[in-house]
Short mmCIF file of C-alpha atoms in Angstrom, two decimals:
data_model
loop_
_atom_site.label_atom_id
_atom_site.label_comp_id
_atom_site.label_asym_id
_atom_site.label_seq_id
_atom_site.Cartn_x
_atom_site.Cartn_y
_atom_site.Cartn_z
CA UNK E 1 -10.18 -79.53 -67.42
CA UNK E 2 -12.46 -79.06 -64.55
CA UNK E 3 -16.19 -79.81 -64.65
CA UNK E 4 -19.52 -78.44 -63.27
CA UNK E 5 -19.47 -81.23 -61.12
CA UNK E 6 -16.18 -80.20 -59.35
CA UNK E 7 -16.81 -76.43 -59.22
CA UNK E 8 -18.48 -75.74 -55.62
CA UNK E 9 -22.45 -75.34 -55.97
CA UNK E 10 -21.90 -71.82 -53.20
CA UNK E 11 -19.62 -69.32 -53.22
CA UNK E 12 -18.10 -69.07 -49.90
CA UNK E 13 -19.29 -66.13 -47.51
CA UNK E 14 -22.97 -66.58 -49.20
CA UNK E 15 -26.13 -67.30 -47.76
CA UNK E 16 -28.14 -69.72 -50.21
CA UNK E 17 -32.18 -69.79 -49.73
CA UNK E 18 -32.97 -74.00 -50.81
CA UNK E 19 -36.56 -75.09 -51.47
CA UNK E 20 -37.06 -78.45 -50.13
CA UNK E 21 -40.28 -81.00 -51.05
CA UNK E 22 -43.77 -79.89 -50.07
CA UNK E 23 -43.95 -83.39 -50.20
CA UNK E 24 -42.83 -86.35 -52.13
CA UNK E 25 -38.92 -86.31 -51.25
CA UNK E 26 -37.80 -87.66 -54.78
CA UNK E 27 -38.87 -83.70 -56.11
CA UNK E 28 -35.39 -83.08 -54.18
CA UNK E 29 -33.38 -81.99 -56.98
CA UNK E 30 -29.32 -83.11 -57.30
CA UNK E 31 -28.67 -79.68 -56.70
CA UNK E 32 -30.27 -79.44 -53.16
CA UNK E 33 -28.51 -82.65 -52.22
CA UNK E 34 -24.84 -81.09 -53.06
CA UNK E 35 -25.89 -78.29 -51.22
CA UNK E 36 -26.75 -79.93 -48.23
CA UNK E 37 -23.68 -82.02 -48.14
CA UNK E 38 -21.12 -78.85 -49.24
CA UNK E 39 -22.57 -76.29 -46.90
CA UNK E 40 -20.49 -75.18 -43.97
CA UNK E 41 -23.66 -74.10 -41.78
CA UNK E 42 -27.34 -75.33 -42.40
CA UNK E 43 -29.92 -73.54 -40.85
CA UNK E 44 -33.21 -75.36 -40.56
CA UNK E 45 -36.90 -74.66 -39.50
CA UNK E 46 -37.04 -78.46 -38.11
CA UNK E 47 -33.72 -80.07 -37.78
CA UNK E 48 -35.46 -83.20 -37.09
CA UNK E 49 -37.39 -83.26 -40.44
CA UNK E 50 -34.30 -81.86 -42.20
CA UNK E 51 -32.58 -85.12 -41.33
CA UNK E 52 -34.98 -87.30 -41.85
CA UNK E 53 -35.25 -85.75 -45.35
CA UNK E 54 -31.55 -86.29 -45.93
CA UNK E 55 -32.10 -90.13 -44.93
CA UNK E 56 -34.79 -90.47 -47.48
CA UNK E 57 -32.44 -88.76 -50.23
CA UNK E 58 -28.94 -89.89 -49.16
CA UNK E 59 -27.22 -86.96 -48.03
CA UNK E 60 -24.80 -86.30 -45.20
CA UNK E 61 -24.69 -82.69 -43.65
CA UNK E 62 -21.24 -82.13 -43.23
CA UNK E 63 -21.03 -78.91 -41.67
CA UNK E 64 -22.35 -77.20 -38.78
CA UNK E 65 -26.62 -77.92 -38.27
CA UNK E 66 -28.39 -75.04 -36.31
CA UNK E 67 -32.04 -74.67 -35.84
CA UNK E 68 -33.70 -71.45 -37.61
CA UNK E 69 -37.49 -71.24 -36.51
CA UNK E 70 -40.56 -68.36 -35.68
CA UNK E 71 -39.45 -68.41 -32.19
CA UNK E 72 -35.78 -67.95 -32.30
CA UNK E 73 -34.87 -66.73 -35.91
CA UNK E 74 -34.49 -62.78 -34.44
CA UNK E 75 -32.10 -63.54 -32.33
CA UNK E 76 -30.07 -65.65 -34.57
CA UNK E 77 -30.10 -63.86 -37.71
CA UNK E 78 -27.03 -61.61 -36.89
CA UNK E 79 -24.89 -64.71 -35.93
CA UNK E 80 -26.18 -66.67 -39.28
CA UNK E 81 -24.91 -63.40 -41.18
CA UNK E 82 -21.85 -63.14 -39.14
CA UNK E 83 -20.83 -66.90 -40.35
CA UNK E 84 -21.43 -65.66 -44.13
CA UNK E 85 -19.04 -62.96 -43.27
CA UNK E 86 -16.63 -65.05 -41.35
CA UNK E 87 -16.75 -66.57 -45.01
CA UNK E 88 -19.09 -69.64 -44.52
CA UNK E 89 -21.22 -71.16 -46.90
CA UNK E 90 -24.67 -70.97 -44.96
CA UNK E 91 -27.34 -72.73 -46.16
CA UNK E 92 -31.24 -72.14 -45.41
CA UNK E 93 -33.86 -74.43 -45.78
CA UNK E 94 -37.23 -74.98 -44.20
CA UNK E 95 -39.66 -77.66 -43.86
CA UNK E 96 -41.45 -77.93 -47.30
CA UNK E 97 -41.07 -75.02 -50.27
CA UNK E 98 -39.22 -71.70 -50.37
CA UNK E 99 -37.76 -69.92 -46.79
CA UNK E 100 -39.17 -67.18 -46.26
CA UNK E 101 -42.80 -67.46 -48.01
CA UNK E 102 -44.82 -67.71 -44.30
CA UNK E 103 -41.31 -69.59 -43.79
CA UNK E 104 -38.18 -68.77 -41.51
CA UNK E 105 -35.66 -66.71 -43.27
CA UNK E 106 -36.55 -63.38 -43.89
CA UNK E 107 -34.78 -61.48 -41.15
CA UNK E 108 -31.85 -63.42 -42.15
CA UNK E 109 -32.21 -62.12 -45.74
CA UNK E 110 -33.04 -58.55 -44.22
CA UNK E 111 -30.00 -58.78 -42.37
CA UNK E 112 -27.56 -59.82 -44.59
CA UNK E 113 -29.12 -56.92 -47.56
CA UNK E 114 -27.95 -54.34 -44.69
CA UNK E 115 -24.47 -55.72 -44.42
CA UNK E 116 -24.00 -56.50 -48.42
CA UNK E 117 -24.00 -60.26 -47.91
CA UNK E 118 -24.79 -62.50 -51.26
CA UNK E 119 -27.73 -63.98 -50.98
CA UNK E 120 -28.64 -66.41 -53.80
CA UNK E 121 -31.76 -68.87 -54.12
CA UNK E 122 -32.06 -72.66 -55.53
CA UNK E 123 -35.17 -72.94 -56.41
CA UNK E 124 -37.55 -75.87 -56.18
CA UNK E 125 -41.06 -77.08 -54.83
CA UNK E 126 -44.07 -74.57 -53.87
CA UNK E 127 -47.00 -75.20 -52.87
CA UNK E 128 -48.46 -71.48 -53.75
CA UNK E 129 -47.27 -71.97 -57.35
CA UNK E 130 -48.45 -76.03 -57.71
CA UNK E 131 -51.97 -75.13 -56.24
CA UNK E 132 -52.58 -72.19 -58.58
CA UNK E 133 -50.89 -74.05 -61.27
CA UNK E 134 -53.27 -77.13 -60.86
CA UNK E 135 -56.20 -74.89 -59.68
CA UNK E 136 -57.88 -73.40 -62.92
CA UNK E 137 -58.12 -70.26 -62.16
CA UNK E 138 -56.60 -66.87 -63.54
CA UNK E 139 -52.66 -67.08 -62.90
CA UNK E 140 -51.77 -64.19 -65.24
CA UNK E 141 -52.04 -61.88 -62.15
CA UNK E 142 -52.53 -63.43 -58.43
CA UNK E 143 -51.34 -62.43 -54.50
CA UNK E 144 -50.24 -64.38 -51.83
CA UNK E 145 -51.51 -63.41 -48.24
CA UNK E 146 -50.03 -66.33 -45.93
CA UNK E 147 -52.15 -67.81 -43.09
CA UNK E 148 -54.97 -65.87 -42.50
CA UNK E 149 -55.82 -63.94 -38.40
CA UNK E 150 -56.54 -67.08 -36.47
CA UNK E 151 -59.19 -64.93 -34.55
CA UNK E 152 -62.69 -64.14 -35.47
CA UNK E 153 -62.60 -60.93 -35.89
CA UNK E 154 -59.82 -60.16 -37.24
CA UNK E 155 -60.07 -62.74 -39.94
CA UNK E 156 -63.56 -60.68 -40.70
CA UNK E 157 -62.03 -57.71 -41.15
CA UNK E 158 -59.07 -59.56 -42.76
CA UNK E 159 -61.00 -61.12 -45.74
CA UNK E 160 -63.13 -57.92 -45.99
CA UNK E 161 -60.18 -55.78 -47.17
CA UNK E 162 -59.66 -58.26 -49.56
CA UNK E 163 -63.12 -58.53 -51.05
CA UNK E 164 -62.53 -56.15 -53.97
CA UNK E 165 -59.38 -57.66 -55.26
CA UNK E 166 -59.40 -58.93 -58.78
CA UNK E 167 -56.25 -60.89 -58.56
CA UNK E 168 -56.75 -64.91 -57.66
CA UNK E 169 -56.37 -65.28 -54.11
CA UNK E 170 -54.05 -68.20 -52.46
CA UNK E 171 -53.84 -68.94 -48.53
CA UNK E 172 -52.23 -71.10 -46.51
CA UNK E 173 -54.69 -72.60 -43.98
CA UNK E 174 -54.45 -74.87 -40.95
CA UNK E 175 -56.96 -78.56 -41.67
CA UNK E 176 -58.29 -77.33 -37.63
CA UNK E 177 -59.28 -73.69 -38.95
CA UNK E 178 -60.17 -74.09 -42.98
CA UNK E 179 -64.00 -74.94 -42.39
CA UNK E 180 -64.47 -71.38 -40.41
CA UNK E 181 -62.25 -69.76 -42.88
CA UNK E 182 -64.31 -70.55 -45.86
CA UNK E 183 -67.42 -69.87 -43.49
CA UNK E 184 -66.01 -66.43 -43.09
CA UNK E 185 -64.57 -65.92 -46.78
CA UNK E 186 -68.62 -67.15 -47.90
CA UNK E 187 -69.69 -64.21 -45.81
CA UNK E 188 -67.10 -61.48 -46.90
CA UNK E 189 -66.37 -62.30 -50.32
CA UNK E 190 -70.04 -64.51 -51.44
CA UNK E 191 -70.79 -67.62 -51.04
CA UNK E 192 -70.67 -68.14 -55.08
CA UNK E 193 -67.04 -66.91 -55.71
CA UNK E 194 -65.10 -70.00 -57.28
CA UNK E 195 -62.14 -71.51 -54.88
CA UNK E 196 -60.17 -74.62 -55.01
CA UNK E 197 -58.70 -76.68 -52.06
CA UNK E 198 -55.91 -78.40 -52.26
CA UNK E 199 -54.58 -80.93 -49.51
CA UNK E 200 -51.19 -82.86 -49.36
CA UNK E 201 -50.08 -81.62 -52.88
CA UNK E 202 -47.65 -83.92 -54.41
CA UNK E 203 -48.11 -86.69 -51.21
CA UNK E 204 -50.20 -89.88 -51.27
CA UNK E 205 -53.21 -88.90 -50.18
CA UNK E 206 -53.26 -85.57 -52.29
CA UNK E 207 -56.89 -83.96 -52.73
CA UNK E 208 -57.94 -81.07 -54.69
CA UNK E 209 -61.93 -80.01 -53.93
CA UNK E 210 -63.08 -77.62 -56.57
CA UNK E 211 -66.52 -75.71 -56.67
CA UNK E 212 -67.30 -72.66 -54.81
CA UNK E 213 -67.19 -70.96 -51.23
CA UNK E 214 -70.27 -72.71 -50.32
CA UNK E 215 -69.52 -76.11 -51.63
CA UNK E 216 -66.34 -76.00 -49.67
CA UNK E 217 -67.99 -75.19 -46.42
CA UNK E 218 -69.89 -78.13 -46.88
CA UNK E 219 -66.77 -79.89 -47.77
CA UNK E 220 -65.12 -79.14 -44.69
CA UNK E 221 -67.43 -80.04 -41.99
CA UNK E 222 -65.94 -83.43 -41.24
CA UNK E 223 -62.36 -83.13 -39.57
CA UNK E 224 -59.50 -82.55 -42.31
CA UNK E 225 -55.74 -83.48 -42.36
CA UNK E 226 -52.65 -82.67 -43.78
CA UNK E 227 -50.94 -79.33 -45.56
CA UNK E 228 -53.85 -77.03 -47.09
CA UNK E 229 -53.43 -74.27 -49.68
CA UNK E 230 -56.26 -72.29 -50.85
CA UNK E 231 -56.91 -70.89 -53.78
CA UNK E 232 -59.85 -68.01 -54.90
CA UNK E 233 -61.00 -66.44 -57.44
CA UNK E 234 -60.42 -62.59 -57.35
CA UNK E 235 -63.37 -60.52 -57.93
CA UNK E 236 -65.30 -59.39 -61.15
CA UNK E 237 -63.81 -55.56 -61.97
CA UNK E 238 -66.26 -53.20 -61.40
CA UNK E 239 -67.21 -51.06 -63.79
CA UNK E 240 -65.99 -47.97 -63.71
CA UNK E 241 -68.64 -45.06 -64.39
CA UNK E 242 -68.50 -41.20 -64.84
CA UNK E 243 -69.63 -40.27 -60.80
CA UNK E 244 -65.98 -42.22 -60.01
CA UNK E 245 -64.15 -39.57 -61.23
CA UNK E 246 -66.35 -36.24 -61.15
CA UNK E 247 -63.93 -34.98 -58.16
CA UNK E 248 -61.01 -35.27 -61.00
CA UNK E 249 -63.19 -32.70 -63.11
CA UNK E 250 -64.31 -30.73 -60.71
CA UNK E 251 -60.27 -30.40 -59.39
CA UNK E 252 -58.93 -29.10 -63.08
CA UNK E 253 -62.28 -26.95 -63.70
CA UNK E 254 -61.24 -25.33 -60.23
CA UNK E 255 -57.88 -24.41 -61.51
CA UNK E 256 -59.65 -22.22 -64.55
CA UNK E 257 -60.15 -24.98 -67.12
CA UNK E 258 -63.86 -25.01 -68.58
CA UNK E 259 -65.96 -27.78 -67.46
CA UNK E 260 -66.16 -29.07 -70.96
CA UNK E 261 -62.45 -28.66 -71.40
CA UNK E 262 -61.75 -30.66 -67.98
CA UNK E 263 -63.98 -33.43 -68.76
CA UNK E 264 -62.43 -33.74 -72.09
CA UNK E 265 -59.26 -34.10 -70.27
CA UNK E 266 -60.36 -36.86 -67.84
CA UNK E 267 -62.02 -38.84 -70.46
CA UNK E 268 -58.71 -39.40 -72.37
CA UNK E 269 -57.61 -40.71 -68.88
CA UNK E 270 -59.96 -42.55 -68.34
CA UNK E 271 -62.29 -43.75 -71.48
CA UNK E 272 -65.17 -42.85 -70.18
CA UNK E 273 -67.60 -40.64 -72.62
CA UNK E 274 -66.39 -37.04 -72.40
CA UNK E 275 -70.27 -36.21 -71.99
CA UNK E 276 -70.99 -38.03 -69.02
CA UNK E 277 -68.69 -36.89 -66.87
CA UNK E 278 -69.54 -33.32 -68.37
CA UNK E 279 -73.34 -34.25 -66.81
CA UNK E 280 -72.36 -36.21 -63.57
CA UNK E 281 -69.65 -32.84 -62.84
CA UNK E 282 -72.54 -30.43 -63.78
CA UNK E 283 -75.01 -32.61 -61.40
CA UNK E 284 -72.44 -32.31 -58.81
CA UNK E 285 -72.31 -28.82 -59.23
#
């Protein structure tokens, strides 16, 4: 009777995504260490790191190691998906969390969707999900944006598109850039909106700095180190009132409906008093 253990972890001609530790090497789980030593191609962001992660785990990669990075990941992604079609097991990992979240790997993935490749995932260590986890904030609804624009103004105009969004916010940020960021996000967003830093998550030295905007711009004026992810609260809803949707009235009243009728008509839309946006359509009028 054969076992879990003896049933390969990839099917061949496959492409598997692997999270690796954002930090403390023991989160490797057993199944990322089979994968690493079944896989008949391992593509990594760092090949250096990836073996000096296997060292700290004891794993041997047994098949072919190829470097998958920023710089040279479009022109290898058609050769990674030709291996997986040549019937390979490929495996993709990058330095710390998920490939392919501000991570190598997604024009492999694109790539391989076009030409019906399986892709499958292991899933493991992130540091978006652990800092909003361990953050406080609202994590019934929250978005991801990456590194923010490294220059000025675009990281203005950046953070200003994102000022009215209600979901919790979560950034990557470089320890050189974070005290301008938070300078900038103060300006854009107020100084007052609630944020949590978090630095080195699950390492030694891991720091999580909680207050607002403000506090963390003056919590980031002496030189910082190490992996940063950000997380922000999303904005207050703003009410919505009757002028918001007047044009709405105005449109149905234009087609023949009565005024009264076509406010009636938004209001069950919208919840907003049928007479008010009767008076702010009549006003506009």
């Amino acid at each position: 009777m054969s076992t879990d253990r003896e049933q390969p972890l990839q099917r061949a001609g496959s492409i598997l995504l692997a999270a690796t530790p954002i930090g403390d090497s023991s989160d490797a789980s057993p199944r990322l260490v089979r994968a690493l030593g079944e896989a008949d191609c391992v593509a990594a962001e760092d090949t250096r790191k990836l073996l000096a992660l296997c060292s700290r785990i004891g794993v041997r990669i047994n098949g072919h190691l190829m470097s998958l990075h920023e710089h040279n990941e479009s022109q290898r992604s058609a050769s990674i998906v030709d291996r997986a079609e040549g019937g390979e097991r490929v495996l993709i990992v990058s330095d710390a969390g998920m490939p392919t979240v501000s991570d190598p790997g997604f024009r492999v993935v694109s790539e391989a969707v076009r030409r019906g490749v399986q892709i499958s995932a292991l899933p493991g260590p992130s540091a978006v999900l652990t800092a909003l986890a361990v953050s406080g904030l609202p994590s019934d609804r929250f978005c991801f944006d990456g590194f923010p624009p490294r220059k000025s103004g675009e990281k203005q105009r950046f953070f200003t598109a994102l000022k009215d969004e209600i979901r919790t916010l979560i950034l990557f940020e470089s320890p050189r850039r974070i005290h301008d960021t938070v300078t900038v996000m103060a300006d854009t967003l107020g100084g007052d909106r609630p944020a949590v830093l978090c630095r080195e998550l699950t390492k030694t030295h891991e720091e999580i700095i909680r207050g607002d905007l403000n506090h963390l711009i003056h919590a980031t004026r002496d030189e910082m180190r190490g992996e940063i992810t950000l997380v922000v609260a999303g904005a207050n809803p703003r009410a919505e009132r009757a002028e918001d949707h007047v044009a709405a009235v105005l449109a149905l009243a234009d087609e023949g409906m009565r005024l009264k009728d076509a406010a009636a008509q938004v209001s069950e839309v919208t919840g907003i008093k049928k007479n008010e946006l009767y008076r702010a359509a009549l006003a506009r009028r």
